[in-house]
Amino acid sequence: MSALLRVDGIEAGYGDLTAVRGASLEVRPGEIAALIGSNGAGKTTMLRAISGLLPIRRGRIDFEGDRLDGLPPSKVVGRGIAHVPEGRQLFPSMTVLENLELGAGHAKALKAESLEWVFSLFPRLRERRQQLAGTLSGGEQQMVAIGRGLMARPKLLMLDEPSLGLAPVLVRAIFDNLVEINRRGMAILLVEQNVLRALQLSHRGYVLENGQIVLDGPRDTLLADGHIKQAYLGR
Amino acid sequence: MNVTLLGQAALNGLLFGGVYSLMAVGLSLIFGVMRVINLAHGDMMVWGSYVAFFLALRLGVDPFVSFLLCAAALFSLGVLVQRGLVNRVLEAPHEMQILLMLGVALVLENLALVIFGPDTRRTESAYGLETVWLGPVFVDVARLMTFVLALAFSLALYLFLFRSDLGRLIRAAADNSYGALVIGADVGRIYTVAFGIGAACVGAAGALMSALVPFSPAAGFAQTVVSFNIVIIGGMGSLLGAFLGGILVAVAESLGAVLLVPSLKELVSFVLLVLILLFRPQGLFGRKTA
Ligand SMILES: Nc1ncnc2c1ncn2[C@@H]1O[C@H](COP(=O)(O)OP(=O)(O)OP(=O)(O)O)[C@@H](O)[C@H]1O
Ligand SMILES: [Mg+2]
């Protein structure tokens, strides 16, 4: 099967610092791929490079067979990639509804339908739609961030640590939602430090250490891998 | 000192407040979206006044009509300044931005001096001298017109910002510019439009005010200072604060001119400013930030 997203040997960083060095990965249509790694490994940098928020210095990125790198974020979203960023990055003084609708950018024609879908995934947001996003709880804010990404009706949804700072029960709910979203055929690239859970719901995974992919494979291979068990699963 | 006189002063101030509000809203919008302080704001206003003056003089267009053309002209100027200059220093340290905007202010002021001369002007309006008695007080029709038109302009801006897609994007970028990038908004275009609109507000304010108050190329700096005062009093980043702050400052100045000496009216707004800084530093409608 040909890849939806192919990242090929990219290098990216900040000033003199190279945060990602020669990393490659791919996401296939309809799958959930996990990108795991510890703090500072370069996971966020990878996602920002794919989104066009950060230029790459080497390598290339293709989406549906066409070159993606070098495009501004607005074009990347237009091509069908939505980014649910680290720290959510909502518009705190705007309402939940406004936040969601702003996500529809390139998919305005489907706005009403998308909104219905987001509200059915996160019924809580329907109740809170006129509330200012900045006044929501952390879990609710994460729902808005995911919902805002979905409003773009992307082919690929990239999430950067959606479980960060949430209570375990909420983490489970959010991850269940991701499986539900994926069932509708949307491919997902999931960045997580919650390694066990992330791998459990993914089809394949990549392990990033010091800006390099050190390991990749199907879920079961990774879950059984000695290095992963020792370094990330603590057993 | 009698009540009628005070009432008259308060009414005059209120009616004058519309232009203050409009110019402060423009400054607040530019600051809110780009975090850039438009030190050329008052000079842009003076250019709006000159456009109105010459449209009245040469073509006989009343400033209460031409203010829309002045807004359009200043929108273009704002777009040029943003695209050509401000855009380049958005990531630069604040002192760089301040120097640049001071430079723009100097250029605009001196360009006006070269082209229009140092004379004080006032735009002719058909309504210039009309008054209507309302019981014990009179209403200056020109002031009433400026007030209504400034209010209408502000309302149109409100509807644009809260009801249109581009307006919502501008608010989103003001709220979280990184978030706006993430959702795929063209933030460069948003900035350009926002600066243009901020300049259009002050251009319209300049046109309306030019029928009430004499102006000259040198008048710009004082208007920048007043706009600045109002925005701080109303609360940085709050458009409603800028709007209500404009009316508050105008009423306070007008009352101050009656209660004290007319030449001390500026003092009143500075006293207001100091009080706000002492007791409510985030401004009347500003959010508390760490
Ligand atoms: N804006 C920045 N400026 C400079 N260095 C940065 C910046 N953002 C990240 N870095 C550095 O780049 C490296 C990779 O950071 P990155 O945020 O990609 O890691 P991460 O895997 O997402 O970590 P975490 O799990 O903590 O979010 C780190 O060493 C970090 O300090
Ligand atoms: Mg990260």
Coordinates of C-alpha atoms and ligand atoms in Angstrom, one line a residue:
Chain A
M1 CA 0.0 0.0 0.0
S2 CA 1.4 3.5 -0.8
A3 CA 1.8 5.9 1.9
L4 CA -0.5 8.9 2.6
L5 CA 2.3 10.8 4.3
R6 CA 6.0 10.1 3.7
V7 CA 8.6 11.9 5.6
D8 CA 12.0 11.2 4.2
G9 CA 15.3 11.9 6.1
I10 CA 14.3 15.4 7.3
E11 CA 16.4 17.7 9.4
A12 CA 14.9 20.6 11.4
G13 CA 15.8 22.7 14.3
Y14 CA 16.1 26.1 16.0
G15 CA 19.1 28.3 15.3
D16 CA 22.2 26.3 16.0
L17 CA 20.3 23.4 17.5
T18 CA 19.3 20.5 15.3
A19 CA 16.3 18.9 17.0
V20 CA 15.4 16.4 14.2
R21 CA 18.2 14.7 12.3
G22 CA 17.5 12.6 9.3
A23 CA 14.2 11.2 10.6
S24 CA 11.8 9.2 8.3
L25 CA 8.4 7.9 8.8
E26 CA 5.2 7.2 6.9
V27 CA 1.5 7.1 7.6
R28 CA -0.7 4.9 5.5
P29 CA -4.3 5.6 4.5
G30 CA -6.7 4.8 7.3
E31 CA -4.2 3.8 9.9
I32 CA -3.2 5.2 13.3
A33 CA 0.6 5.6 13.6
A34 CA 2.2 6.5 17.0
L35 CA 5.3 8.6 17.3
I36 CA 6.7 8.1 20.8
G37 CA 9.8 9.3 22.6
S38 CA 10.8 11.1 25.8
N39 CA 10.9 14.8 26.5
G40 CA 13.0 16.7 24.1
A41 CA 13.3 13.9 21.6
G42 CA 12.0 16.1 18.8
K43 CA 8.4 14.9 18.4
T44 CA 6.8 18.3 18.4
T45 CA 9.5 19.5 16.0
M46 CA 8.6 16.7 13.6
L47 CA 4.9 17.7 13.6
R48 CA 5.7 21.3 13.1
A49 CA 7.9 20.5 10.2
I50 CA 5.2 18.5 8.6
S51 CA 2.7 21.3 9.2
G52 CA 4.9 23.9 7.6
L53 CA 5.3 25.8 10.8
L54 CA 9.0 25.1 10.8
P55 CA 11.1 24.9 7.7
I56 CA 13.1 21.7 7.1
R57 CA 16.8 21.9 6.3
R58 CA 17.2 18.6 4.6
G59 CA 15.1 15.7 3.3
R60 CA 11.6 15.9 1.9
I61 CA 8.0 15.4 2.8
D62 CA 5.3 14.1 0.4
F63 CA 1.6 13.9 0.9
E64 CA -0.6 11.8 -1.4
G65 CA 2.4 11.6 -3.7
D66 CA 3.0 15.3 -4.0
R67 CA 5.7 17.4 -2.4
L68 CA 4.6 19.0 0.9
D69 CA 7.7 20.6 2.3
G70 CA 8.2 24.3 1.5
L71 CA 4.4 25.0 1.6
P72 CA 3.1 27.5 4.2
P73 CA 0.8 26.1 7.0
S74 CA -2.3 27.5 5.2
K75 CA -1.5 25.3 2.1
V76 CA -0.7 22.3 4.2
V77 CA -4.1 22.5 5.9
G78 CA -5.7 22.9 2.5
R79 CA -4.0 19.7 1.3
G80 CA -5.7 17.8 4.1
I81 CA -3.6 17.8 7.2
A82 CA -4.9 19.1 10.5
H83 CA -2.6 19.7 13.5
V84 CA -3.9 19.5 17.1
P85 CA -0.9 21.2 18.6
E86 CA 0.9 20.8 21.9
G87 CA -0.7 23.0 24.5
R88 CA -3.9 23.1 22.5
Q89 CA -3.4 26.7 21.2
L90 CA -7.1 27.6 21.4
F91 CA -8.5 31.1 21.1
P92 CA -9.3 31.7 24.7
S93 CA -11.5 34.8 24.5
M94 CA -13.6 33.3 21.7
T95 CA -16.5 30.9 22.2
V96 CA -16.3 27.1 21.8
L97 CA -18.4 27.4 18.7
E98 CA -16.2 30.1 17.2
N99 CA -13.1 28.1 17.9
L100 CA -14.6 25.1 16.2
E101 CA -15.9 27.1 13.2
L102 CA -12.5 28.7 12.7
G103 CA -11.1 25.2 12.2
A104 CA -13.3 24.7 9.2
G105 CA -11.1 27.1 7.1
H106 CA -10.8 25.2 3.9
A107 CA -13.9 23.0 4.4
K108 CA -16.5 25.7 5.0
A109 CA -19.1 23.9 2.7
L110 CA -19.2 21.0 5.2
K111 CA -19.3 23.2 8.3
A112 CA -22.7 22.3 9.6
E113 CA -22.2 18.6 9.0
S114 CA -18.8 18.6 10.6
L115 CA -20.1 20.5 13.6
E116 CA -22.8 17.9 14.1
W117 CA -20.1 15.2 14.0
V118 CA -17.9 17.0 16.5
F119 CA -20.8 17.5 18.8
S120 CA -21.8 13.9 18.6
L121 CA -18.2 12.9 19.5
F122 CA -18.0 15.4 22.3
P123 CA -21.6 16.0 23.6
R124 CA -20.1 18.2 26.3
L125 CA -19.1 20.8 23.8
R126 CA -22.6 21.1 22.5
E127 CA -23.7 22.2 26.0
R128 CA -20.8 24.6 26.3
R129 CA -20.8 26.0 22.8
Q130 CA -21.3 29.6 23.9
Q131 CA -18.8 29.4 26.7
L132 CA -15.4 31.1 26.2
A133 CA -12.7 28.5 25.4
G134 CA -10.4 30.0 28.0
T135 CA -12.8 29.2 30.8
L136 CA -13.1 25.5 30.0
S137 CA -11.5 22.7 32.0
G138 CA -8.3 21.1 30.6
G139 CA -10.2 18.1 29.3
E140 CA -12.8 20.2 27.6
Q141 CA -10.1 22.4 26.0
Q142 CA -8.5 19.3 24.6
M143 CA -11.9 18.3 23.1
V144 CA -12.2 21.7 21.5
A145 CA -8.6 21.4 20.1
I146 CA -9.4 18.0 18.6
G147 CA -12.8 19.2 17.4
R148 CA -11.2 22.2 15.7
G149 CA -8.8 19.9 13.9
L150 CA -11.7 17.7 12.7
M151 CA -13.6 20.7 11.4
A152 CA -11.0 20.9 8.6
R153 CA -12.1 17.5 7.5
P154 CA -8.5 16.4 7.0
K155 CA -7.3 13.2 5.5
L156 CA -4.6 13.1 8.2
L157 CA -5.1 14.3 11.8
M158 CA -1.9 14.9 13.7
L159 CA -2.2 15.1 17.5
D160 CA 0.6 16.3 19.8
E161 CA 0.2 14.7 23.3
P162 CA -3.6 15.0 23.6
S163 CA -3.4 13.2 27.0
L164 CA -1.1 15.7 28.6
G165 CA -2.4 16.8 32.0
L166 CA -5.6 14.9 31.8
A167 CA -7.0 12.5 34.4
P168 CA -6.8 8.8 33.5
V169 CA -10.5 8.5 32.9
L170 CA -10.4 11.4 30.5
V171 CA -7.4 10.0 28.7
R172 CA -9.3 6.8 28.1
A173 CA -12.3 8.8 26.8
I174 CA -10.1 10.9 24.4
F175 CA -8.3 7.8 23.1
D176 CA -11.7 6.0 22.6
N177 CA -12.7 9.1 20.5
L178 CA -9.5 8.7 18.4
V179 CA -10.4 5.1 17.6
E180 CA -13.9 6.3 16.7
I181 CA -12.5 9.0 14.5
N182 CA -10.2 6.6 12.8
R183 CA -13.1 4.2 12.1
R184 CA -14.5 6.9 9.8
G185 CA -11.4 6.4 7.7
M186 CA -9.3 9.3 8.9
A187 CA -5.6 8.5 9.2
I188 CA -4.0 9.6 12.5
L189 CA -0.4 10.5 13.5
L190 CA -0.4 10.4 17.3
V191 CA 2.5 11.9 19.3
E192 CA 2.4 10.6 22.9
Q193 CA 4.5 10.0 26.0
N194 CA 1.7 7.8 27.3
V195 CA 3.5 5.0 25.4
L196 CA 1.5 1.9 26.4
R197 CA -1.9 3.4 25.6
A198 CA -0.7 5.1 22.4
L199 CA 0.7 1.8 21.1
Q200 CA -2.3 -0.2 22.1
L201 CA -4.6 1.9 19.9
S202 CA -2.2 2.3 17.0
H203 CA -1.5 0.0 14.0
R204 CA 2.2 0.9 13.9
G205 CA 4.6 3.0 15.8
Y206 CA 7.9 4.9 15.6
V207 CA 10.3 5.6 18.4
L208 CA 12.2 8.9 18.3
E209 CA 15.3 9.4 20.4
N210 CA 17.6 12.5 20.1
G211 CA 16.0 13.5 16.8
Q212 CA 16.4 10.1 15.2
I213 CA 14.0 7.2 14.6
V214 CA 15.6 4.4 16.4
L215 CA 12.9 1.8 16.1
D216 CA 9.7 1.2 14.1
G217 CA 7.2 -1.5 13.4
P218 CA 3.7 -2.9 13.9
R219 CA 2.2 -2.5 17.3
D220 CA 2.7 -6.0 18.6
T221 CA 6.3 -6.0 17.6
L222 CA 6.9 -2.8 19.5
L223 CA 4.9 -3.9 22.5
A224 CA 7.1 -7.0 22.7
D225 CA 10.3 -5.2 22.1
G226 CA 12.9 -5.4 24.9
H227 CA 14.2 -1.8 24.5
I228 CA 10.7 -0.3 24.6
K229 CA 9.7 -2.4 27.6
Q230 CA 12.7 -1.3 29.5
A231 CA 12.9 2.4 28.4
Y232 CA 9.2 3.3 28.0
L233 CA 7.0 0.8 29.7
G234 CA 9.0 0.4 32.9
R235 CA 9.0 -3.4 33.0
Chain B
M1 CA -21.1 77.6 38.1
N2 CA -24.5 76.2 37.3
V3 CA -26.0 72.9 36.4
T4 CA -27.0 73.9 32.9
L5 CA -23.4 74.9 32.0
L6 CA -22.2 71.5 33.3
G7 CA -24.9 69.7 31.4
Q8 CA -23.9 71.6 28.3
A9 CA -20.3 70.7 28.8
A10 CA -21.1 67.0 29.4
L11 CA -23.2 66.9 26.3
N12 CA -20.6 68.5 24.2
G13 CA -18.0 66.1 25.5
L14 CA -20.2 63.1 24.9
L15 CA -20.9 64.2 21.3
F16 CA -17.2 64.8 20.7
G17 CA -16.4 61.4 22.3
G18 CA -17.4 59.5 19.1
V19 CA -14.2 60.6 17.3
Y20 CA -12.1 59.9 20.3
S21 CA -13.6 56.4 20.5
L22 CA -13.0 55.7 16.8
M23 CA -9.4 56.7 16.9
A24 CA -8.7 54.8 20.0
V25 CA -10.5 51.7 18.6
G26 CA -8.1 51.9 15.6
L27 CA -5.0 52.1 17.8
S28 CA -6.3 49.3 20.0
L29 CA -7.1 47.0 17.1
I30 CA -3.6 47.4 15.7
F31 CA -2.0 46.8 19.1
G32 CA -4.3 43.9 19.9
V33 CA -3.6 42.0 16.7
M34 CA 0.1 42.8 16.1
R35 CA 1.4 44.0 19.5
V36 CA 2.7 47.0 17.6
I37 CA 2.2 50.5 19.0
N38 CA 1.2 52.7 16.1
L39 CA 3.1 55.9 17.1
A40 CA 2.1 57.4 13.7
H41 CA -1.6 57.1 14.7
G42 CA -2.2 60.8 15.2
D43 CA -0.3 61.7 12.1
M44 CA -2.5 59.3 10.1
M45 CA -5.4 61.1 11.6
V46 CA -4.1 64.4 10.4
W47 CA -3.8 62.9 6.9
G48 CA -7.4 61.9 7.1
S49 CA -8.3 65.5 8.0
Y50 CA -6.4 66.8 5.0
V51 CA -8.0 64.5 2.6
A52 CA -11.4 65.6 4.0
F53 CA -10.3 69.3 3.8
F54 CA -9.3 69.1 0.1
L55 CA -12.3 67.0 -0.9
A56 CA -14.5 69.8 0.6
L57 CA -12.4 72.6 -0.8
R58 CA -12.0 71.3 -4.4
L59 CA -15.0 69.1 -4.9
G60 CA -17.4 70.5 -2.4
V61 CA -17.9 67.1 -0.7
D62 CA -19.1 67.5 2.9
P63 CA -16.8 65.8 5.4
F64 CA -19.8 64.0 6.8
V65 CA -19.9 62.2 3.4
S66 CA -16.2 62.1 2.6
F67 CA -15.2 60.5 5.8
L68 CA -15.8 57.2 4.1
L69 CA -13.4 58.1 1.3
C70 CA -10.9 59.2 3.9
A71 CA -11.2 55.9 5.6
A72 CA -10.5 54.1 2.3
A73 CA -7.5 56.3 1.6
L74 CA -6.1 55.7 5.1
F75 CA -6.8 52.0 4.8
S76 CA -4.5 52.0 1.7
L77 CA -1.9 54.0 3.6
G78 CA -2.1 51.5 6.5
V79 CA -1.7 48.6 4.1
L80 CA 1.4 50.1 2.6
V81 CA 2.9 50.9 6.0
Q82 CA 2.2 47.4 7.2
R83 CA 3.4 45.5 4.1
G84 CA 6.4 47.7 3.5
L85 CA 7.6 48.4 7.1
V86 CA 5.8 46.9 10.1
N87 CA 5.9 43.4 8.6
R88 CA 9.6 43.4 8.7
V89 CA 9.9 44.2 12.4
L90 CA 7.1 42.1 13.9
E91 CA 9.7 39.7 15.4
A92 CA 12.2 42.5 16.3
P93 CA 12.7 43.8 19.8
H94 CA 10.2 46.5 20.9
E95 CA 12.7 49.3 20.7
M96 CA 13.2 48.6 17.0
Q97 CA 9.4 48.7 16.5
I98 CA 9.1 52.0 18.4
L99 CA 11.9 53.6 16.4
L100 CA 10.4 52.5 13.2
M101 CA 6.9 53.8 14.1
L102 CA 8.4 57.1 15.3
G103 CA 10.1 57.3 11.9
V104 CA 6.8 56.8 10.1
A105 CA 5.2 59.5 12.3
L106 CA 8.0 62.0 11.5
V107 CA 7.8 61.3 7.8
L108 CA 4.0 61.7 7.7
E109 CA 4.1 64.9 9.7
N110 CA 6.9 66.5 7.6
L111 CA 5.4 65.3 4.4
A112 CA 2.2 67.1 5.4
L113 CA 4.2 70.2 6.3
V114 CA 5.9 70.2 2.9
I115 CA 2.7 69.5 0.9
F116 CA 0.1 71.4 2.8
G117 CA 2.1 74.1 4.6
P118 CA 2.1 74.9 8.3
D119 CA -1.3 76.8 8.3
T120 CA -4.1 75.7 10.6
R121 CA -7.1 74.5 8.6
R122 CA -10.7 73.6 9.3
T123 CA -12.9 71.6 6.9
E124 CA -16.0 73.4 5.7
S125 CA -19.3 71.6 6.4
A126 CA -22.8 72.6 5.5
Y127 CA -23.7 71.8 9.1
G128 CA -20.9 73.7 10.6
L129 CA -22.8 76.4 12.4
E130 CA -26.2 74.9 13.0
T131 CA -27.5 74.3 16.5
V132 CA -30.7 73.0 17.9
W133 CA -32.1 73.9 21.3
L134 CA -33.0 70.9 23.5
G135 CA -34.7 72.6 26.5
P136 CA -32.0 74.5 28.4
V137 CA -29.1 73.1 26.4
F138 CA -28.2 73.4 22.7
V139 CA -27.0 70.7 20.4
D140 CA -24.3 71.5 17.9
V141 CA -25.5 69.7 14.8
A142 CA -22.0 69.1 13.5
R143 CA -21.0 67.4 16.7
L144 CA -24.2 65.4 16.7
M145 CA -23.4 64.2 13.1
T146 CA -19.8 63.3 14.0
F147 CA -21.1 61.3 17.0
V148 CA -23.7 59.4 15.0
L149 CA -21.4 58.7 12.2
A150 CA -18.5 57.6 14.4
L151 CA -20.9 55.4 16.3
A152 CA -22.2 53.9 13.0
F153 CA -18.6 53.3 11.8
S154 CA -17.7 51.6 15.1
L155 CA -20.9 49.5 14.9
A156 CA -20.0 48.4 11.4
L157 CA -16.5 47.4 12.6
Y158 CA -18.1 45.5 15.4
L159 CA -20.3 43.6 13.0
F160 CA -17.3 42.9 10.7
L161 CA -15.2 41.5 13.6
F162 CA -17.9 39.4 15.1
R163 CA -20.0 38.3 12.2
S164 CA -17.7 37.9 9.2
D165 CA -15.2 35.1 8.6
L166 CA -12.3 37.5 8.0
G167 CA -13.3 39.5 11.1
R168 CA -13.3 36.3 13.2
L169 CA -9.9 35.4 11.9
I170 CA -8.6 38.8 12.9
R171 CA -9.9 38.3 16.4
A172 CA -8.4 34.8 16.5
A173 CA -5.0 36.1 15.5
A174 CA -5.3 38.8 18.2
D175 CA -6.1 36.1 20.7
N176 CA -3.4 33.6 19.7
S177 CA -1.4 34.2 16.6
Y178 CA 0.3 30.8 16.7
G179 CA -3.1 29.2 17.0
A180 CA -4.2 31.1 13.9
L181 CA -1.1 29.7 12.0
V182 CA -1.9 26.2 13.2
I183 CA -5.5 26.3 11.8
G184 CA -4.0 27.4 8.4
A185 CA -5.0 31.1 8.5
D186 CA -3.0 33.4 6.3
V187 CA -1.7 35.5 9.2
G188 CA 0.3 37.9 7.0
R189 CA -2.9 38.9 5.2
I190 CA -4.7 39.2 8.5
Y191 CA -2.1 41.6 9.8
T192 CA -2.3 43.7 6.7
V193 CA -6.0 44.0 6.8
A194 CA -6.0 44.7 10.6
F195 CA -3.5 47.5 10.2
G196 CA -5.5 48.9 7.3
I197 CA -8.7 48.9 9.3
G198 CA -6.9 50.5 12.3
A199 CA -5.7 53.2 10.0
A200 CA -9.1 53.5 8.3
C201 CA -10.7 54.1 11.8
V202 CA -8.4 57.0 12.6
G203 CA -8.7 58.3 9.0
A204 CA -12.5 58.5 9.4
A205 CA -12.0 60.0 12.9
G206 CA -9.7 62.6 11.4
A207 CA -12.2 63.6 8.7
L208 CA -15.0 63.9 11.1
M209 CA -13.0 65.9 13.6
S210 CA -11.7 68.2 11.0
A211 CA -15.1 69.9 10.8
L212 CA -15.1 70.5 14.5
V213 CA -11.5 71.4 15.5
P214 CA -8.8 73.2 13.5
F215 CA -5.8 71.1 12.6
S216 CA -2.3 71.5 11.2
P217 CA 0.6 69.1 10.4
A218 CA 1.9 69.5 13.9
A219 CA -1.4 68.3 15.5
G220 CA -0.6 64.6 15.0
F221 CA 1.6 63.9 18.0
A222 CA -1.0 65.3 20.5
Q223 CA -3.6 63.0 19.0
T224 CA -1.3 60.0 19.3
V225 CA -0.9 60.8 22.9
V226 CA -4.7 61.2 23.5
S227 CA -5.3 57.9 21.6
F228 CA -2.7 56.2 23.8
N229 CA -4.3 57.6 27.0
I230 CA -7.7 56.4 26.0
V231 CA -6.5 52.9 25.1
I232 CA -4.7 52.5 28.5
I233 CA -7.7 53.9 30.4
G234 CA -10.0 51.6 28.6
G235 CA -7.7 48.6 28.8
M236 CA -5.1 47.4 26.4
G237 CA -6.5 45.0 23.8
S238 CA -10.1 45.7 24.6
L239 CA -12.0 47.3 21.8
L240 CA -15.0 48.0 24.0
G241 CA -12.7 49.6 26.5
A242 CA -11.2 51.8 23.8
F243 CA -14.7 52.8 22.7
L244 CA -16.1 53.7 26.1
G245 CA -12.7 55.1 27.2
G246 CA -13.0 57.6 24.2
I247 CA -16.3 58.9 25.4
L248 CA -15.2 59.0 29.0
V249 CA -12.1 61.0 28.2
A250 CA -14.0 63.4 26.0
V251 CA -16.6 64.1 28.6
A252 CA -13.9 64.5 31.3
E253 CA -11.9 66.9 29.1
S254 CA -15.0 68.9 28.4
L255 CA -16.0 69.1 32.0
G256 CA -12.5 69.9 32.9
A257 CA -12.4 72.8 30.5
V258 CA -15.4 74.3 32.2
L259 CA -14.5 73.6 35.8
L260 CA -10.8 74.5 35.5
V261 CA -9.3 76.6 32.7
P262 CA -10.0 75.5 29.1
S263 CA -6.2 75.2 28.5
L264 CA -6.0 72.6 31.3
K265 CA -8.4 70.1 29.6
E266 CA -5.5 67.8 28.7
L267 CA -4.5 67.7 32.3
V268 CA -7.9 66.0 33.1
S269 CA -7.2 63.0 30.9
F270 CA -3.7 62.7 32.3
V271 CA -5.1 62.7 35.8
L272 CA -7.6 60.0 34.7
L273 CA -4.6 58.1 33.3
V274 CA -2.6 58.3 36.5
L275 CA -5.6 57.2 38.6
I276 CA -6.2 54.2 36.3
L277 CA -2.5 53.2 36.4
L278 CA -2.6 53.5 40.2
F279 CA -5.8 51.7 41.0
R280 CA -6.7 49.6 38.0
P281 CA -3.5 49.1 35.9
Q282 CA -5.2 46.7 33.5
G283 CA -7.6 49.5 32.5
L284 CA -11.4 49.7 32.9
F285 CA -12.1 46.8 30.5
G286 CA -8.7 45.1 30.2
R287 CA -8.1 41.5 31.4
K288 CA -5.7 41.0 34.2
T289 CA -2.5 39.4 32.9
A290 CA 0.4 38.1 34.8
Ligands
LIG1 N1 11.2 27.2 20.0 C1 12.4 26.5 20.3 N2 13.5 27.2 20.3 C2 14.7 26.5 20.6 N3 14.8 25.2 20.9 C3 13.6 24.5 20.9 C4 12.4 25.1 20.5 N4 11.4 24.2 20.6 C5 12.1 23.0 21.0 N5 13.4 23.2 21.1 C6 14.4 22.2 21.4 O1 14.3 21.2 20.4 C7 14.4 19.9 21.0 C8 13.3 19.1 20.6 O2 12.1 19.7 21.2 P1 10.7 19.1 20.9 O3 9.7 20.1 21.4 O4 10.5 18.8 19.5 O5 10.6 17.8 21.8 P2 9.4 16.9 22.1 O6 9.8 15.5 21.8 O7 8.2 17.4 21.6 O8 9.4 17.0 23.7 P3 8.2 17.0 24.8 O9 7.7 15.6 24.9 O10 8.7 17.5 26.0 O11 7.1 17.8 24.2 C9 14.6 20.1 22.5 O12 16.0 20.1 22.8 C10 14.1 21.5 22.7 O13 14.8 22.2 23.8
MG2 MG 6.5 18.1 22.4

